């Protein structure tokens, strides 16, 4: 079946602009996660959604970052007033429930110039 | 806090050599432990997992044993192939918060024919 999909695959933006990154999880997966993979910081957890519960935002690096999940499916990660240090690959993952295997999408490579 | 420390790379081996990538962790409670692999140009995928002490995870000839007494989860393979060239990440989900994965820094493995 279809895996986790993310769009766009690549995004180049100017410093100070806002960007939106999209994630389509595997159908039926109730949990959705965002991670960031960068050269300096490795793989970092950003935010987690589970069903109708309040999201775990403990990994968001600043208030310029936000995410929403509409209808328990598609999620959008928004970065406002982008900075060069936001350049990274943003990975989305989904799973059936907490603690079991997470399936990762191919990522969105964000470059802030 | 919870953290994962893994062997720094890059690691370069000849085909059919024995592989060990060391991984140790710090966690409260009883975390689940994972090895993820990222092949060139591909997304992150789960290689193997272990959810309790003394469990052995295995897949594609790779093995790792959950050692609570040494807080370790070393990855081993008896005879590596060129196709094993990839970046390997040791990871855990904390018992107290099974919602997010905490990753090690990754080890780049290159296999020479």
Short mmCIF file of C-alpha atoms in Angstrom, two decimals:
data_model
loop_
_atom_site.label_atom_id
_atom_site.label_comp_id
_atom_site.label_asym_id
_atom_site.label_seq_id
_atom_site.Cartn_x
_atom_site.Cartn_y
_atom_site.Cartn_z
CA UNK A 1 0.00 0.00 0.00
CA UNK A 2 0.93 3.68 -0.15
CA UNK A 3 3.50 4.90 2.31
CA UNK A 4 3.90 8.26 3.98
CA UNK A 5 4.13 11.02 1.39
CA UNK A 6 5.51 14.52 1.78
CA UNK A 7 5.44 17.59 -0.40
CA UNK A 8 7.26 19.39 -1.75
CA UNK A 9 10.34 17.21 -1.98
CA UNK A 10 12.53 20.30 -2.20
CA UNK A 11 11.86 23.90 -1.20
CA UNK A 12 14.15 26.88 -1.60
CA UNK A 13 13.01 30.06 0.09
CA UNK A 14 14.40 33.43 0.99
CA UNK A 15 15.18 34.34 4.56
CA UNK A 16 12.16 35.92 6.23
CA UNK A 17 9.54 34.13 4.12
CA UNK A 18 6.99 31.67 5.50
CA UNK A 19 6.88 28.05 4.29
CA UNK A 20 4.39 25.22 4.58
CA UNK A 21 5.38 21.57 4.43
CA UNK A 22 2.78 18.87 3.95
CA UNK A 23 2.57 15.28 5.16
CA UNK A 24 0.09 12.58 4.15
CA UNK A 25 0.32 9.68 6.62
CA UNK A 26 -0.46 6.05 5.91
CA UNK A 27 -4.21 5.55 5.82
CA UNK A 28 -5.52 4.42 9.19
CA UNK A 29 -2.48 5.52 11.18
CA UNK A 30 -3.61 7.52 14.19
CA UNK A 31 -0.24 8.92 15.20
CA UNK A 32 1.80 11.42 13.18
CA UNK A 33 5.26 12.79 13.95
CA UNK A 34 7.51 15.50 12.56
CA UNK A 35 11.31 15.34 12.83
CA UNK A 36 14.12 17.47 11.49
CA UNK A 37 17.42 16.16 10.14
CA UNK A 38 20.22 18.68 9.93
CA UNK A 39 24.00 18.47 9.72
CA UNK A 40 24.65 20.14 13.02
CA UNK A 41 21.84 18.65 15.10
CA UNK A 42 21.26 15.19 13.68
CA UNK A 43 17.68 13.86 13.86
CA UNK A 44 15.44 15.85 16.22
CA UNK A 45 11.85 15.31 17.26
CA UNK A 46 9.62 18.33 16.62
CA UNK A 47 5.96 17.51 17.28
CA UNK A 48 3.60 14.57 17.65
CA UNK A 49 -0.14 14.14 17.06
CA UNK A 50 -2.23 11.25 18.38
CA UNK A 51 -5.90 11.14 17.51
CA UNK A 52 -7.84 13.97 19.10
CA UNK A 53 -5.39 14.49 21.96
CA UNK A 54 -3.47 17.73 22.37
CA UNK A 55 -0.24 17.50 20.35
CA UNK A 56 3.13 17.07 22.05
CA UNK A 57 4.96 20.23 20.92
CA UNK A 58 7.94 19.78 23.20
CA UNK A 59 10.44 19.57 20.32
CA UNK A 60 9.52 22.72 18.44
CA UNK A 61 12.64 24.94 18.48
CA UNK A 62 10.86 28.30 18.53
CA UNK A 63 7.45 29.93 18.25
CA UNK A 64 8.09 30.42 14.53
CA UNK A 65 7.30 26.73 14.12
CA UNK A 66 3.76 25.39 14.25
CA UNK A 67 1.88 22.39 12.94
CA UNK A 68 -1.66 21.29 12.53
CA UNK A 69 -3.40 18.10 11.61
CA UNK A 70 -6.77 18.38 9.95
CA UNK A 71 -9.37 15.65 10.19
CA UNK A 72 -6.92 13.31 11.87
CA UNK A 73 -5.07 12.79 8.61
CA UNK A 74 -3.00 15.32 6.64
CA UNK A 75 -0.59 17.51 8.58
CA UNK A 76 1.04 20.82 7.72
CA UNK A 77 4.23 22.11 9.35
CA UNK A 78 4.56 25.88 9.05
CA UNK A 79 7.73 27.85 9.58
CA UNK A 80 7.29 31.60 9.79
CA UNK A 81 10.00 34.17 9.05
CA UNK A 82 12.46 31.46 8.01
CA UNK A 83 16.08 31.72 9.07
CA UNK A 84 19.15 30.10 7.51
CA UNK A 85 19.46 27.74 10.49
CA UNK A 86 16.06 26.31 9.52
CA UNK A 87 17.68 24.68 6.49
CA UNK A 88 17.31 20.94 6.97
CA UNK A 89 15.38 17.88 5.82
CA UNK A 90 11.98 17.74 7.49
CA UNK A 91 10.74 14.19 7.99
CA UNK A 92 7.23 13.04 8.72
CA UNK A 93 6.35 9.64 10.16
CA UNK A 94 3.16 7.86 11.10
CA UNK A 95 2.26 4.84 13.19
CA UNK A 96 -0.75 2.84 14.30
CA UNK A 97 -0.35 3.72 17.96
CA UNK A 98 2.16 5.01 20.46
CA UNK A 99 5.41 3.20 20.78
CA UNK A 100 5.24 0.88 17.80
CA UNK A 101 7.14 1.17 14.55
CA UNK A 102 7.06 4.56 12.87
CA UNK A 103 7.02 4.68 9.06
CA UNK A 104 8.92 7.60 7.59
CA UNK A 105 8.25 9.65 4.49
CA UNK A 106 10.99 10.69 2.05
CA UNK A 107 11.32 14.14 3.61
CA UNK A 108 11.24 17.73 2.40
CA UNK A 109 14.62 19.37 1.91
CA UNK A 110 14.30 23.02 2.92
CA UNK A 111 16.99 25.50 1.93
CA UNK A 112 16.80 29.05 3.24
CA UNK A 113 18.94 31.48 1.28
CA UNK B 1 17.32 12.77 30.51
CA UNK B 2 17.05 10.32 27.67
CA UNK B 3 19.87 10.07 25.15
CA UNK B 4 21.59 7.75 22.69
CA UNK B 5 25.32 7.66 22.01
CA UNK B 6 26.64 5.72 19.06
CA UNK B 7 29.94 5.03 17.45
CA UNK B 8 31.10 7.88 15.29
CA UNK B 9 31.85 7.21 11.69
CA UNK B 10 32.53 6.99 8.97
CA UNK B 11 33.25 3.28 9.06
CA UNK B 12 34.79 1.66 5.99
CA UNK B 13 35.02 -2.13 5.68
CA UNK B 14 35.76 -4.64 2.99
CA UNK B 15 33.02 -6.93 1.73
CA UNK B 16 32.46 -10.00 3.94
CA UNK B 17 34.04 -8.31 6.97
CA UNK B 18 32.43 -8.47 10.43
CA UNK B 19 30.58 -5.34 11.47
CA UNK B 20 29.96 -3.89 14.92
CA UNK B 21 28.47 -0.44 15.49
CA UNK B 22 28.36 0.42 19.18
CA UNK B 23 25.36 2.07 20.78
CA UNK B 24 24.69 2.95 24.41
CA UNK B 25 21.72 4.71 25.89
CA UNK B 26 20.55 6.63 28.92
CA UNK B 27 16.91 6.37 29.87
CA UNK B 28 14.63 6.16 32.87
CA UNK B 29 12.38 3.16 32.99
CA UNK B 30 12.34 0.58 30.22
CA UNK B 31 12.75 2.08 26.77
CA UNK B 32 12.24 0.31 23.46
CA UNK B 33 15.37 0.26 21.31
CA UNK B 34 15.73 0.48 17.54
CA UNK B 35 18.18 0.56 14.70
CA UNK B 36 17.08 2.63 11.70
CA UNK B 37 18.88 2.67 8.34
CA UNK B 38 19.00 5.33 5.65
CA UNK B 39 20.25 4.06 2.28
CA UNK B 40 21.62 6.62 -0.20
CA UNK B 41 18.78 8.66 -1.69
CA UNK B 42 16.13 6.83 0.32
CA UNK B 43 14.04 7.51 3.38
CA UNK B 44 14.61 6.33 6.92
CA UNK B 45 13.44 2.78 7.59
CA UNK B 46 13.36 0.52 10.60
CA UNK B 47 16.02 -2.20 10.49
CA UNK B 48 15.29 -3.98 13.77
CA UNK B 49 13.90 -3.43 17.26
CA UNK B 50 13.83 -4.83 20.79
CA UNK B 51 11.28 -3.89 23.39
CA UNK B 52 12.61 -5.47 26.58
CA UNK B 53 15.83 -6.57 28.22
CA UNK B 54 17.61 -9.57 26.63
CA UNK B 55 15.46 -9.37 23.51
CA UNK B 56 17.40 -9.81 20.27
CA UNK B 57 16.23 -7.93 17.20
CA UNK B 58 17.28 -9.28 13.81
CA UNK B 59 16.74 -8.50 10.15
CA UNK B 60 18.70 -8.87 6.88
CA UNK B 61 21.54 -10.60 8.73
CA UNK B 62 21.87 -7.79 11.26
CA UNK B 63 21.39 -8.43 14.99
CA UNK B 64 21.31 -6.38 18.17
CA UNK B 65 20.66 -7.49 21.75
CA UNK B 66 19.03 -5.26 24.39
CA UNK B 67 21.50 -5.29 27.30
CA UNK B 68 20.05 -3.53 30.32
CA UNK B 69 23.07 -4.20 32.54
CA UNK B 70 25.38 -2.35 30.15
CA UNK B 71 22.67 -0.06 28.67
CA UNK B 72 23.79 -1.09 25.20
CA UNK B 73 22.28 -2.15 21.88
CA UNK B 74 25.23 -2.83 19.60
CA UNK B 75 24.54 -3.63 15.94
CA UNK B 76 26.37 -6.62 14.42
CA UNK B 77 26.54 -8.42 11.11
CA UNK B 78 28.77 -11.37 10.36
CA UNK B 79 29.49 -10.65 6.70
CA UNK B 80 28.72 -7.26 5.21
CA UNK B 81 27.87 -6.60 1.58
CA UNK B 82 28.33 -3.55 -0.63
CA UNK B 83 24.56 -3.07 -0.49
CA UNK B 84 24.80 -2.50 3.28
CA UNK B 85 26.45 0.88 2.66
CA UNK B 86 24.18 3.37 4.41
CA UNK B 87 23.82 5.55 7.50
CA UNK B 88 22.71 3.65 10.61
CA UNK B 89 20.90 5.31 13.52
CA UNK B 90 20.48 3.84 16.97
CA UNK B 91 17.32 5.11 18.65
CA UNK B 92 14.95 4.71 21.58
CA UNK B 93 11.43 5.56 22.60
CA UNK B 94 11.36 6.43 26.30
CA UNK B 95 9.11 4.37 28.51
CA UNK B 96 7.65 7.48 29.98
CA UNK B 97 6.89 9.02 26.62
CA UNK B 98 6.50 6.48 23.88
CA UNK B 99 5.43 9.14 21.46
CA UNK B 100 8.76 10.29 20.12
CA UNK B 101 11.99 8.70 18.95
CA UNK B 102 15.31 9.90 20.30
CA UNK B 103 18.04 9.24 17.76
CA UNK B 104 21.77 8.84 18.00
CA UNK B 105 23.96 10.90 15.70
CA UNK B 106 24.21 8.23 13.01
CA UNK B 107 27.11 6.16 11.68
CA UNK B 108 27.96 6.22 8.00
CA UNK B 109 29.04 2.77 6.77
CA UNK B 110 30.83 2.22 3.47
CA UNK B 111 31.63 -1.25 2.16
CA UNK B 112 34.41 -1.75 -0.40
CA UNK B 113 33.97 -4.53 -2.99
#
